[in-house]
mmCIF file of C-alpha atoms in Angstrom:
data_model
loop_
_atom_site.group_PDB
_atom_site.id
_atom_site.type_symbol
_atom_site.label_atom_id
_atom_site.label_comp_id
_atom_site.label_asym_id
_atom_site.label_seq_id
_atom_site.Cartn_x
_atom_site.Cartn_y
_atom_site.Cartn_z
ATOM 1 C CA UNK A 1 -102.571 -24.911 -57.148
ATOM 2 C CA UNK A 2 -100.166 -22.992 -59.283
ATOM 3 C CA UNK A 3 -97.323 -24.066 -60.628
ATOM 4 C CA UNK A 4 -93.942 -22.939 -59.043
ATOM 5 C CA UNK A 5 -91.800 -20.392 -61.425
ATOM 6 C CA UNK A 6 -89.010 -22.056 -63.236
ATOM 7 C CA UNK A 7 -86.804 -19.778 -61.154
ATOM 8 C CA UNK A 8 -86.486 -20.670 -57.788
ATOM 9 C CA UNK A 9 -88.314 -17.906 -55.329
ATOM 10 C CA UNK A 10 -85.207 -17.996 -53.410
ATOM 11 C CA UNK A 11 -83.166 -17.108 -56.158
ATOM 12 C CA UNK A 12 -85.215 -14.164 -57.774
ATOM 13 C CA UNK A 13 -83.336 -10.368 -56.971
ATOM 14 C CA UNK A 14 -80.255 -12.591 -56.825
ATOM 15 C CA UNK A 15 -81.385 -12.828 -53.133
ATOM 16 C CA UNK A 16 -79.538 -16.782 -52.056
ATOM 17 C CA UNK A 17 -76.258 -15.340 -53.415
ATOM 18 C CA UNK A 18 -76.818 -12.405 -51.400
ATOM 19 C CA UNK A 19 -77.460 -13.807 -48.115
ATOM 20 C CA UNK A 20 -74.771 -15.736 -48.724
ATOM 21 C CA UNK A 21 -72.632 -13.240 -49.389
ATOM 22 C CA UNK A 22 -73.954 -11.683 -46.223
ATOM 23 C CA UNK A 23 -72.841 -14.526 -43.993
ATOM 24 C CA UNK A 24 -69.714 -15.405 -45.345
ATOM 25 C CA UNK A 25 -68.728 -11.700 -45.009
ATOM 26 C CA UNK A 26 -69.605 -11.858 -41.771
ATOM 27 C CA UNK A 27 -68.471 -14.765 -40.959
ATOM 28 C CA UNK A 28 -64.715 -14.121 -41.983
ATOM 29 C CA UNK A 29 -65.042 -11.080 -39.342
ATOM 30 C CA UNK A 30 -65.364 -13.641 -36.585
ATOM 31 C CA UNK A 31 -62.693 -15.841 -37.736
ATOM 32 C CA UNK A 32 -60.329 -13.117 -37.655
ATOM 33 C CA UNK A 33 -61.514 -12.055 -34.239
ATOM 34 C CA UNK A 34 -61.519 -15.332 -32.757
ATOM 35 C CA UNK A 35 -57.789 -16.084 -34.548
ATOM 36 C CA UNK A 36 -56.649 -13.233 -32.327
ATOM 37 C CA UNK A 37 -57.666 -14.412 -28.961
ATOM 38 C CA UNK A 38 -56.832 -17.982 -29.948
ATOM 39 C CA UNK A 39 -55.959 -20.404 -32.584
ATOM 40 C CA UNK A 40 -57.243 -23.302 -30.692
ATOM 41 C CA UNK A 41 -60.543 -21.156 -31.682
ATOM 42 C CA UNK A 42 -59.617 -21.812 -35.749
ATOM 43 C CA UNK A 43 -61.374 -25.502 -36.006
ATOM 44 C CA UNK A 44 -64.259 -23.382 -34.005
ATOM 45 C CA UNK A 45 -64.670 -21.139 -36.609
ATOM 46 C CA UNK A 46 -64.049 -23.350 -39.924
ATOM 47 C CA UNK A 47 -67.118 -25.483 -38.146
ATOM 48 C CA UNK A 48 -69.557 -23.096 -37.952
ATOM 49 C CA UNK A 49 -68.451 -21.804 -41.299
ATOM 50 C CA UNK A 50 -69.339 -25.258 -42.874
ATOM 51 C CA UNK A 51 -72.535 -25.491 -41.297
ATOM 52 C CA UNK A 52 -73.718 -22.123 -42.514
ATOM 53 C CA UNK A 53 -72.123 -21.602 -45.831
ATOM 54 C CA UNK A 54 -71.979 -25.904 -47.345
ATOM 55 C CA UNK A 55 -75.888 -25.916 -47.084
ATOM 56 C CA UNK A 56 -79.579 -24.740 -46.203
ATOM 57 C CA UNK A 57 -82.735 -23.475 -48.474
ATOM 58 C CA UNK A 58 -82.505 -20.074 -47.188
ATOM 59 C CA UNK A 59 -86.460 -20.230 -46.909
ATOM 60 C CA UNK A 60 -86.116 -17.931 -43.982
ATOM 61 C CA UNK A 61 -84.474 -14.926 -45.044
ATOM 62 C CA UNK A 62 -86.589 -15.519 -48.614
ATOM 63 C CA UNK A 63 -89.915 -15.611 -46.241
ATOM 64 C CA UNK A 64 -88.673 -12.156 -44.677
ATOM 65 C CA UNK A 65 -87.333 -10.342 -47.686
ATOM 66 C CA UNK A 66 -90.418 -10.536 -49.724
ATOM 67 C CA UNK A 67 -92.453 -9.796 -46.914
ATOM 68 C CA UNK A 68 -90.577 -6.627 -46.802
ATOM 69 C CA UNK A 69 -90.698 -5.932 -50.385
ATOM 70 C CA UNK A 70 -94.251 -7.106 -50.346
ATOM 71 C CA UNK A 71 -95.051 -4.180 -47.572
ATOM 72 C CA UNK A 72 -93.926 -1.859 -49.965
ATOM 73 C CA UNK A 73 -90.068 -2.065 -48.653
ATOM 74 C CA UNK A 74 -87.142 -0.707 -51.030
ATOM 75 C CA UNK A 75 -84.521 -3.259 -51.819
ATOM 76 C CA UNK A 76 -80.731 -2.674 -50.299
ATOM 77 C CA UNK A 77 -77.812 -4.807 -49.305
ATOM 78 C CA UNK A 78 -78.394 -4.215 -45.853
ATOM 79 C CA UNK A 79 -81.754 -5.145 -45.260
ATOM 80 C CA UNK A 80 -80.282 -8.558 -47.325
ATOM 81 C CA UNK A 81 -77.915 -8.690 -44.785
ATOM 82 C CA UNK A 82 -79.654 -8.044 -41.193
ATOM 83 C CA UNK A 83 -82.345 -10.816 -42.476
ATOM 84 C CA UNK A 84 -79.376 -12.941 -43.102
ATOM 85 C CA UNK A 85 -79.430 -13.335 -39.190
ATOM 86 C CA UNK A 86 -81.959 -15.866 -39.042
ATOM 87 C CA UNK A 87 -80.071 -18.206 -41.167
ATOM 88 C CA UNK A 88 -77.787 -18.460 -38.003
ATOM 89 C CA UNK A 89 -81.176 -19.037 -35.584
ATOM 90 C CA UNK A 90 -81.746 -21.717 -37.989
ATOM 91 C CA UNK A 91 -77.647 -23.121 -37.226
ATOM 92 C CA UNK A 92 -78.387 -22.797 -33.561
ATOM 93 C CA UNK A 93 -81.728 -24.588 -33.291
ATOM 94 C CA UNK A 94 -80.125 -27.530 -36.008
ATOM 95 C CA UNK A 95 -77.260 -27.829 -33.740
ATOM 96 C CA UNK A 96 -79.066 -28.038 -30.889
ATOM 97 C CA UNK A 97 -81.423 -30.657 -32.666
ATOM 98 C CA UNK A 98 -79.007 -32.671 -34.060
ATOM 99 C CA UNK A 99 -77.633 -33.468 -30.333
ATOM 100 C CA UNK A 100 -80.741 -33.637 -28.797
ATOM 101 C CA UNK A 101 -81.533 -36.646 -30.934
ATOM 102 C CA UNK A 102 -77.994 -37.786 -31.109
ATOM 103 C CA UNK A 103 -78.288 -37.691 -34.880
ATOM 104 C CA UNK A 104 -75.134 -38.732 -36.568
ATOM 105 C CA UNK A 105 -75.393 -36.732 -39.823
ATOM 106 C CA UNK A 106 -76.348 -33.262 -41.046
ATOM 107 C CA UNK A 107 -76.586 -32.646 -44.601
ATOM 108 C CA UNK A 108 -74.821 -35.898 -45.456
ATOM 109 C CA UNK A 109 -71.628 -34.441 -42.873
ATOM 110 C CA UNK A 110 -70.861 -35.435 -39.541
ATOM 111 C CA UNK A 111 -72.798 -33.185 -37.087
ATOM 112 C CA UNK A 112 -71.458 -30.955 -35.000
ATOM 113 C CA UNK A 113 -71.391 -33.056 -32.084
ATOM 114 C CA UNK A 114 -69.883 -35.907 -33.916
ATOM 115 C CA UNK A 115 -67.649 -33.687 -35.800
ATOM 116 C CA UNK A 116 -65.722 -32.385 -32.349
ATOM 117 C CA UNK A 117 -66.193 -35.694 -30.700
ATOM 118 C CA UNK A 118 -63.696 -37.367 -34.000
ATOM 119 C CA UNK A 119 -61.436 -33.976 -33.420
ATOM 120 C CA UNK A 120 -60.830 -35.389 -30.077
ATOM 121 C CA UNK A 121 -60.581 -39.294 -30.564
ATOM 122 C CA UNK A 122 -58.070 -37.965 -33.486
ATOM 123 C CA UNK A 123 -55.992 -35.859 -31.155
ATOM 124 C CA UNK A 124 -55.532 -38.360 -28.059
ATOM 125 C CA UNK A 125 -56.825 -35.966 -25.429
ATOM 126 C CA UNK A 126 -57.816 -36.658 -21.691
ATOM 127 C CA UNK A 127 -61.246 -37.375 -21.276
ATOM 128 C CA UNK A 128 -64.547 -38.054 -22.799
ATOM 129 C CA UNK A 129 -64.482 -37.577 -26.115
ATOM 130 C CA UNK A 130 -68.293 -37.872 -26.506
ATOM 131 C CA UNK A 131 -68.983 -35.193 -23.815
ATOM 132 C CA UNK A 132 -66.219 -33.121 -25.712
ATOM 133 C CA UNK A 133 -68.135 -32.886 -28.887
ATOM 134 C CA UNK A 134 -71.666 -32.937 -26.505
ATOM 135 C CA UNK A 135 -69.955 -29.574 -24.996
ATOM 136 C CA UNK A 136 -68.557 -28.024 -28.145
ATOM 137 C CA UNK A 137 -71.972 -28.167 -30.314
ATOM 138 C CA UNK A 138 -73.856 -26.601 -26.940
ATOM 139 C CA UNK A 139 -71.657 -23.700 -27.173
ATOM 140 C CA UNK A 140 -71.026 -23.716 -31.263
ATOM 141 C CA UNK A 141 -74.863 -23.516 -31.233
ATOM 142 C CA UNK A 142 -75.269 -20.657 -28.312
ATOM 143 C CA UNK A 143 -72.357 -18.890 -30.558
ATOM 144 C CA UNK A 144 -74.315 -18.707 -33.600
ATOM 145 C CA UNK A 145 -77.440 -17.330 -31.524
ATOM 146 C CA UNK A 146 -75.203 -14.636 -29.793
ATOM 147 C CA UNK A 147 -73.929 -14.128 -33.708
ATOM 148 C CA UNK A 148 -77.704 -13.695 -35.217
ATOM 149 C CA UNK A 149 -78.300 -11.027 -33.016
ATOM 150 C CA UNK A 150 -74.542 -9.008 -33.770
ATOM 151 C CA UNK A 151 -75.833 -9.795 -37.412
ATOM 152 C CA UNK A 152 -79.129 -8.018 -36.981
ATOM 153 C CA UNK A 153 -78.250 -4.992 -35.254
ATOM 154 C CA UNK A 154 -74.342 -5.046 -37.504
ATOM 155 C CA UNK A 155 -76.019 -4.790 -41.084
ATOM 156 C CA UNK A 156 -76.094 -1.295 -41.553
ATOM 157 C CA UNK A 157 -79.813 -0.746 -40.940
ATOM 158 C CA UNK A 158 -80.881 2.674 -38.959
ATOM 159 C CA UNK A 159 -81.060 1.991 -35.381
ATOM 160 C CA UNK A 160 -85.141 3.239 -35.387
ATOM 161 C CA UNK A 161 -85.638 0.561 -38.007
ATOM 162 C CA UNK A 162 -83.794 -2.528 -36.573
ATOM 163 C CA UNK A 163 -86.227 -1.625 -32.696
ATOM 164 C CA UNK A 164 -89.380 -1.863 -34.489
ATOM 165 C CA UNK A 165 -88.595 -5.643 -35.844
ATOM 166 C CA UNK A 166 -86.652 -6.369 -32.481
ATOM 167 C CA UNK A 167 -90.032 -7.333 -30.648
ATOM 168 C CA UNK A 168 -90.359 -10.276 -33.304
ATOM 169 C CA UNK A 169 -86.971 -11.452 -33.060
ATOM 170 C CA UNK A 170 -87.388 -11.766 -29.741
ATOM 171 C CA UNK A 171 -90.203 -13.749 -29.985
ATOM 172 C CA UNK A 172 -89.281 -15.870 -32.978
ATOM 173 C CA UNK A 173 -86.301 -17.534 -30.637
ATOM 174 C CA UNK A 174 -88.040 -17.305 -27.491
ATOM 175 C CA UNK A 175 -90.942 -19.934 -29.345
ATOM 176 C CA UNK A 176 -88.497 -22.044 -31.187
ATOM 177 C CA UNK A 177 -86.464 -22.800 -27.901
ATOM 178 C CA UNK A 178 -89.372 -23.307 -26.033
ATOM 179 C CA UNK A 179 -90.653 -25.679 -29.106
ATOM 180 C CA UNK A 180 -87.677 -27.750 -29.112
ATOM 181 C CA UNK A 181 -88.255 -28.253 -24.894
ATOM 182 C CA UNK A 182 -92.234 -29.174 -25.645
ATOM 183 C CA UNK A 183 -90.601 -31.676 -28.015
ATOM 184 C CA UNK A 184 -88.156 -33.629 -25.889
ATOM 185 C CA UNK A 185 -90.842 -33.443 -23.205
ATOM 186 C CA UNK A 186 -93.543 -35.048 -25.758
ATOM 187 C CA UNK A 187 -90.862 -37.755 -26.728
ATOM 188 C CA UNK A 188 -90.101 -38.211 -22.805
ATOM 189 C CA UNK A 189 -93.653 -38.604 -21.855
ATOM 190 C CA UNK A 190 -94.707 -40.405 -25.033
ATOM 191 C CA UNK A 191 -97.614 -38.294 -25.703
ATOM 192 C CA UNK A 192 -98.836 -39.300 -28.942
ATOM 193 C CA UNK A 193 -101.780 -37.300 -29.727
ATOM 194 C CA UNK A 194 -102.470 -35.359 -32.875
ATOM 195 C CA UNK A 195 -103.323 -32.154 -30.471
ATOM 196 C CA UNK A 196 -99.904 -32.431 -29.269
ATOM 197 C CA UNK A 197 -97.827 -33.254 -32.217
ATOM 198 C CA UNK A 198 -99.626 -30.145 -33.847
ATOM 199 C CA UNK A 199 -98.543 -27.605 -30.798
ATOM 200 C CA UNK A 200 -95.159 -29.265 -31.372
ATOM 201 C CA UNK A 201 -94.717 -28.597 -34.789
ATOM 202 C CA UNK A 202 -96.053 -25.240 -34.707
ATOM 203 C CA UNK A 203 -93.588 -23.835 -32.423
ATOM 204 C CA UNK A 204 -90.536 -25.676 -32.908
ATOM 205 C CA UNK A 205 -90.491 -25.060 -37.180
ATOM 206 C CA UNK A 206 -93.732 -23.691 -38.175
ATOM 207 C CA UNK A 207 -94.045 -20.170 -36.939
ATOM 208 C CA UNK A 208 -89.972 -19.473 -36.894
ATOM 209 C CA UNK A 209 -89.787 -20.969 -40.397
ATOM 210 C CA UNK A 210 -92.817 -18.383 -42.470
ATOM 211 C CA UNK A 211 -94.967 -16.517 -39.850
ATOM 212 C CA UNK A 212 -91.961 -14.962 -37.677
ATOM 213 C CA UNK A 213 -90.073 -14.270 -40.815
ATOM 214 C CA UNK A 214 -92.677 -12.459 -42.745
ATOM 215 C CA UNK A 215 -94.110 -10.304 -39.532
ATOM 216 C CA UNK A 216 -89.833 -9.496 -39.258
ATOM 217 C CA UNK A 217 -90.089 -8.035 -42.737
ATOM 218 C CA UNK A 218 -92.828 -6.739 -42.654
ATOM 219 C CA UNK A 219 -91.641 -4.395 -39.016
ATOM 220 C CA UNK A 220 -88.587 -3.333 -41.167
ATOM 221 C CA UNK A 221 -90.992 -2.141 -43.716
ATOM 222 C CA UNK A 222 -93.225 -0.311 -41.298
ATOM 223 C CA UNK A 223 -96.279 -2.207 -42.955
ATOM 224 C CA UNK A 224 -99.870 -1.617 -41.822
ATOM 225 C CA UNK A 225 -101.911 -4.203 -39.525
ATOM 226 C CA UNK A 226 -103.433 -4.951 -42.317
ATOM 227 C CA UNK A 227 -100.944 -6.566 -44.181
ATOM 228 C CA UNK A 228 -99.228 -7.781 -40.717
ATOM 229 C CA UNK A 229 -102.423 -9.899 -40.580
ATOM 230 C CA UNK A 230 -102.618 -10.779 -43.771
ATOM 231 C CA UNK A 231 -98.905 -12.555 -43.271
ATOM 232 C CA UNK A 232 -99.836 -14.614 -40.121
ATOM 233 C CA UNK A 233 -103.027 -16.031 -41.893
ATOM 234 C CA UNK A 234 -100.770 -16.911 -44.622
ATOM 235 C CA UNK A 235 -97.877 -17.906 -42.267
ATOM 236 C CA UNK A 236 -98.741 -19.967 -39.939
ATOM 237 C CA UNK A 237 -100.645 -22.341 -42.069
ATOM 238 C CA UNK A 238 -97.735 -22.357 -44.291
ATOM 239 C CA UNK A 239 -95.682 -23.505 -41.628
ATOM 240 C CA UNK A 240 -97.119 -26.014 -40.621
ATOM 241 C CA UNK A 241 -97.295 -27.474 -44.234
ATOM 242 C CA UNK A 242 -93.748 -27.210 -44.159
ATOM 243 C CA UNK A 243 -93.402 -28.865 -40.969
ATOM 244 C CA UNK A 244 -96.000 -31.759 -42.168
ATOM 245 C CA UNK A 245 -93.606 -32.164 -45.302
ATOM 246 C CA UNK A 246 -90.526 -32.595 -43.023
ATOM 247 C CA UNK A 247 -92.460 -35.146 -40.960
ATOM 248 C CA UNK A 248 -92.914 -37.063 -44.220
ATOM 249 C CA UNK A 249 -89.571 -36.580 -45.362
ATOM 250 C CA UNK A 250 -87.990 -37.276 -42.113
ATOM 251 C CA UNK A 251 -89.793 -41.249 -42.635
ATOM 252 C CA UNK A 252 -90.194 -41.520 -46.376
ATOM 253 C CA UNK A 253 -87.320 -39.445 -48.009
ATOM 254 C CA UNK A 254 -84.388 -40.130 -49.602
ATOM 255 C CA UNK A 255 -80.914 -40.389 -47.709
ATOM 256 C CA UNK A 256 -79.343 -39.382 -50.927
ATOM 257 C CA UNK A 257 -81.402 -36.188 -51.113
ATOM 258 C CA UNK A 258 -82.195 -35.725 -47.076
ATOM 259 C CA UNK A 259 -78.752 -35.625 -45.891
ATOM 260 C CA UNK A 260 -79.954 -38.223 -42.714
ATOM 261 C CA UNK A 261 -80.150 -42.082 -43.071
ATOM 262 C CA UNK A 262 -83.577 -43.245 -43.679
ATOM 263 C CA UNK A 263 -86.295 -43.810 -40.813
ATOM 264 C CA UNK A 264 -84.039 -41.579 -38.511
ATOM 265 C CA UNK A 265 -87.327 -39.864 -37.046
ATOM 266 C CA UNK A 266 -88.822 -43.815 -36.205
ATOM 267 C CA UNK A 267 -85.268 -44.099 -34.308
ATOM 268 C CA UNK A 268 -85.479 -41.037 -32.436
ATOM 269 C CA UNK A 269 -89.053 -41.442 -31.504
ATOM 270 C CA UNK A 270 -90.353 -38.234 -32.951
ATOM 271 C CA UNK A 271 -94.268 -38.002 -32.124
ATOM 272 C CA UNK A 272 -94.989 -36.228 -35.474
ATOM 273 C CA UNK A 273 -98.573 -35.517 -36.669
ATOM 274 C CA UNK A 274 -97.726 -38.303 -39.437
ATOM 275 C CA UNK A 275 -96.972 -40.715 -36.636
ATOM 276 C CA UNK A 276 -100.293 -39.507 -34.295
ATOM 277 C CA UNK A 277 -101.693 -40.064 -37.193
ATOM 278 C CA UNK A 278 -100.974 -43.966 -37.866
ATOM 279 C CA UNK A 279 -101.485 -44.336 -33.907
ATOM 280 C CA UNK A 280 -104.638 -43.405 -34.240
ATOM 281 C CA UNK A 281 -105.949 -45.018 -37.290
ATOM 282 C CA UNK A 282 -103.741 -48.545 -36.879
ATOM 283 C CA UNK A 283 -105.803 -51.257 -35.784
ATOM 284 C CA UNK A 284 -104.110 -53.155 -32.132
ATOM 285 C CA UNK A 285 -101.753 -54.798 -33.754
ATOM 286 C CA UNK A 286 -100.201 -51.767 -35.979
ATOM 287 C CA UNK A 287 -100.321 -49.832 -32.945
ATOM 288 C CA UNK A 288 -98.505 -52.100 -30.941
ATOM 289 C CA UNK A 289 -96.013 -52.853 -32.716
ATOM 290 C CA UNK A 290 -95.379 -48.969 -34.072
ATOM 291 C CA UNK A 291 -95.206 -47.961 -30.024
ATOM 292 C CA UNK A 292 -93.059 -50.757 -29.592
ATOM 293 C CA UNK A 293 -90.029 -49.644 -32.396
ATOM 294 C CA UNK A 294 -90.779 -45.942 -32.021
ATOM 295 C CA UNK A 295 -87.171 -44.332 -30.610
ATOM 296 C CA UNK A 296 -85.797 -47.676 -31.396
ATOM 297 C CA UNK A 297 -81.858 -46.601 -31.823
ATOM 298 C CA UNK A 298 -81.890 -50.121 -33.429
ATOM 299 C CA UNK A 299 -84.423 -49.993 -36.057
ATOM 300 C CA UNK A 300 -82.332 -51.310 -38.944
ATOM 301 C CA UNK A 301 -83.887 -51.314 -42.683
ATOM 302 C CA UNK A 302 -86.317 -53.349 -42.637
ATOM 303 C CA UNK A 303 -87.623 -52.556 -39.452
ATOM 304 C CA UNK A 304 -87.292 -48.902 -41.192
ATOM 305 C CA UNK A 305 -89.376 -50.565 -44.409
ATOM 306 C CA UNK A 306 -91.794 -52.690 -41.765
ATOM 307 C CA UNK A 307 -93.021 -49.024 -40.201
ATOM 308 C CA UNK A 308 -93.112 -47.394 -43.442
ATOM 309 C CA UNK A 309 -95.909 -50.077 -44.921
ATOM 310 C CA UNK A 310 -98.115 -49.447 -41.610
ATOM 311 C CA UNK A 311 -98.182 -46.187 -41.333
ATOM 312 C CA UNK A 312 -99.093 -45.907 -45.123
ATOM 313 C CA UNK A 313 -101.752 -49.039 -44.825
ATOM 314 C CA UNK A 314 -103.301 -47.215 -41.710
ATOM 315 C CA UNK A 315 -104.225 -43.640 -44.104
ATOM 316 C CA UNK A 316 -102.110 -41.734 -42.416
ATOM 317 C CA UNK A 317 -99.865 -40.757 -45.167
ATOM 318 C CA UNK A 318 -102.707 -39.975 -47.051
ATOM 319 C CA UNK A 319 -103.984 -38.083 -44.171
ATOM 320 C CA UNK A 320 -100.974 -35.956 -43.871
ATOM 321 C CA UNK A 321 -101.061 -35.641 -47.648
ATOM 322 C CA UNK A 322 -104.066 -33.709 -47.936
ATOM 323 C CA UNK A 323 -103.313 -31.923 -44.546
ATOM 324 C CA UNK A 324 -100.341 -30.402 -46.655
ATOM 325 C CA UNK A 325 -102.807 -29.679 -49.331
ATOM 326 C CA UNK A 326 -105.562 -28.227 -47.798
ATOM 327 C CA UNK A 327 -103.003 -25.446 -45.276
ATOM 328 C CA UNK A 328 -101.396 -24.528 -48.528
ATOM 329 C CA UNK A 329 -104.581 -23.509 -50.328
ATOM 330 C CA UNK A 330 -105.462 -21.368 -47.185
ATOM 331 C CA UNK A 331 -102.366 -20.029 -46.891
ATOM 332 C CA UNK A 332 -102.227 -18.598 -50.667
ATOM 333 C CA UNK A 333 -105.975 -17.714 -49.930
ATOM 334 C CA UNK A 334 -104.980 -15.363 -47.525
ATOM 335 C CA UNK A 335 -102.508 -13.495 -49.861
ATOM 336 C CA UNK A 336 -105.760 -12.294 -52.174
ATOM 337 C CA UNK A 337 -107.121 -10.305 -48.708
ATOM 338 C CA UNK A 338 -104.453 -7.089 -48.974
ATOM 339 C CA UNK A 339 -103.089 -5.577 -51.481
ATOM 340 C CA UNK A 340 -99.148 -6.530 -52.466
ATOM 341 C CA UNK A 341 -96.352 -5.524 -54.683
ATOM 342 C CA UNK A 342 -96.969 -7.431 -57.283
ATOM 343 C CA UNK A 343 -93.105 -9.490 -57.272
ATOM 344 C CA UNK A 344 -93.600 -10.002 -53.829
ATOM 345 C CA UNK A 345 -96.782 -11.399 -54.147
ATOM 346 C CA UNK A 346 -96.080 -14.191 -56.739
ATOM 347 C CA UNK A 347 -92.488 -14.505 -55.172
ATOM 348 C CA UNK A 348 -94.673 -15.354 -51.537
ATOM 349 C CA UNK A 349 -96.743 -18.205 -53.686
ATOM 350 C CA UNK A 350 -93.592 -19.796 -55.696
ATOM 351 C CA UNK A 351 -92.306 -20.070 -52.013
ATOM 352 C CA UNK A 352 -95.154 -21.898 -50.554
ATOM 353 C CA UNK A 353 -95.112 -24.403 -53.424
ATOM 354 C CA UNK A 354 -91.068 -24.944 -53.201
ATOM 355 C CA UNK A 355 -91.799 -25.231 -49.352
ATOM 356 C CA UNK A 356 -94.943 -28.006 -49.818
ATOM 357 C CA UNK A 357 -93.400 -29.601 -52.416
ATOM 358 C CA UNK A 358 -89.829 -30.128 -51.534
ATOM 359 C CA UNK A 359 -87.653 -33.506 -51.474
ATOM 360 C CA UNK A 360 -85.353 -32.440 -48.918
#
């Protein structure tokens, strides 16, 4: 496997300073729209603003842009800025996520949830303040949906150009929503097979995070079928190396680097490939006892620690390791079938590397 370019992929044509640019332009157009119906509507605003702007790889809009450029797309601002959208499909689905599993933190901040929930405690107001913050992140995370598509069709793109991606933006949110419902039904059920934890993964992150990005660039760029299935064979095993990676970081990272407290996917009882995994290859007794603390809102450290050691002793790690491995080296395989821009085309293998190899 190559080595990734000393320059981050996401940096290259300036392009994480752009986006961001992008959004907090846009952003700043809200907040003075939403100052004028109401300044209740500020702390609304300034949320959503910290959530977008105070973190996030920006592997989305990286995944889409050089897919463009790769199709033989010319570089502007605007096409910077309408694939700037999906960074607020990302907001939405983490918002959602982060109340779903009644996570505490985001990015080492409160999340949103928690965030309105303190606003309330803090003020003294009548009634729940749980529900309160429950209620705001909903809507904070429906806002930023409604707010990726304004951004899309906003960014200064001809009208003829934005309809022929619209198709996959429609069906890059209609999978990840419909992901996120197969995963709270997986967790209620407590299916725990591989075959499941794999459909899981693949719509909830996998195909929003590379394939959907890539196919959105490459519709701006009016690329041939050819290259359109060149990305999804690169794509969508991509994805779900980055997905694998998240499963391992979400059990074996580092709060310090992560953002979320070690262990949290044990406590929320995520049935990730790296946990089918260990189910399967644990002998009675590992399995037992990982069924018994999975979505344990209790698991404290060394329960954490006690779960870490059995899912590595049982090869499932391991497992998961070369899984990561092996859907990388297809996935760059796939970008040697159709010709490239040259950029593009290293720019598309620097990001698969930075998205295998991440700590965070």
């Amino acid at each position: 496997m190559t080595d990734a370019a000393p320059v981050s992929p996401v940096d290259r044509a300036g392009l994480r300073q752009r986006v961001d640019k992008a959004l907090a332009e846009f952003l700043a157009q809200q907040r003075t729209w939403m100052r004028g119906v109401d300044d209740a509507l500020a702390p609304v605003a300034e949320a959503i603003e910290r959530f977008v702007l105070g973190g996030g790889k920006r592997l989305r809009p990286a995944f889409a842009y050089w897919g463009y450029r790769g199709a033989g797309g010319v570089d502007s601002d605007q096409v910077v800025s309408t694939l700037a959208a999906l960074e607020f499909v990302q907001a939405s689905a983490l918002i959602h996520d982060d109340l779903m599993d009644r996570s505490d933190t985001r990015r080492g901040e409160p999340a949103v949830h928690r965030r309105f929930a303190t606003r309330h405690r803090r003020a003294g107001w009548g009634g729940n303040a749980d529900g309160f913050g429950d209620a705001a992140a909903i809507l904070l995370g429906d806002l930023c949906l409604v707010w990726s598509d304004e951004l899309l069709h906003s960014a200064g793109l001809d009208p003829r150009t934005v309809s022929r991606a619209r198709p996959v933006f429609d069906e890059m949110r209609t999978e990840v929503t419909v992901g996120q419902y197969l995963d709270v039904l997986t967790q209620a059920t407590g299916d725990i097979s591989v075959e499941r934890a794999g459909k899981v993964a693949r719509y909830k992150s996998a195909k929003y995070t590379v394939e959907r990005p890539l196919l959105l660039g490459a519709a701006l760029a009016d690329a041939p079928e050819a290259v359109r299935a060149a990305y999804s064979a690169y794509g969508l095993p991509l994805g779900e190396a980055f997905q694998l990676r998240d499963d391992v970081l979400g059990v074996f990272g580092d709060p310090a680097q992560t953002g979320k407290p070690a262990g949290d996917d044990l406590r929320e009882g995520k049935r990730t490939y790296l946990v089918a995994a260990a189910v399967a290859a644990a002998d009675e007794a590992g399995r037992e006892l990982l069924l018994a603390r999975l979505g344990d809102p209790e698991l404290d450290e060394p329960g954490v620690a006690r779960l870490r050691e059995l899912i590595t002793a049982s090869g499932a790690l391991a497992r998961t390791e070369q899984r990561i491995a092996a859907l990388t080296e297809t996935a760059l395989g796939a970008l040697g079938t159709v010709d490239l821009e040259t950029e593009a085309r290293q720019a598309l293998v620097d990001l698969a590397i930075a998205a295998t190899r991440r700590t965070l």
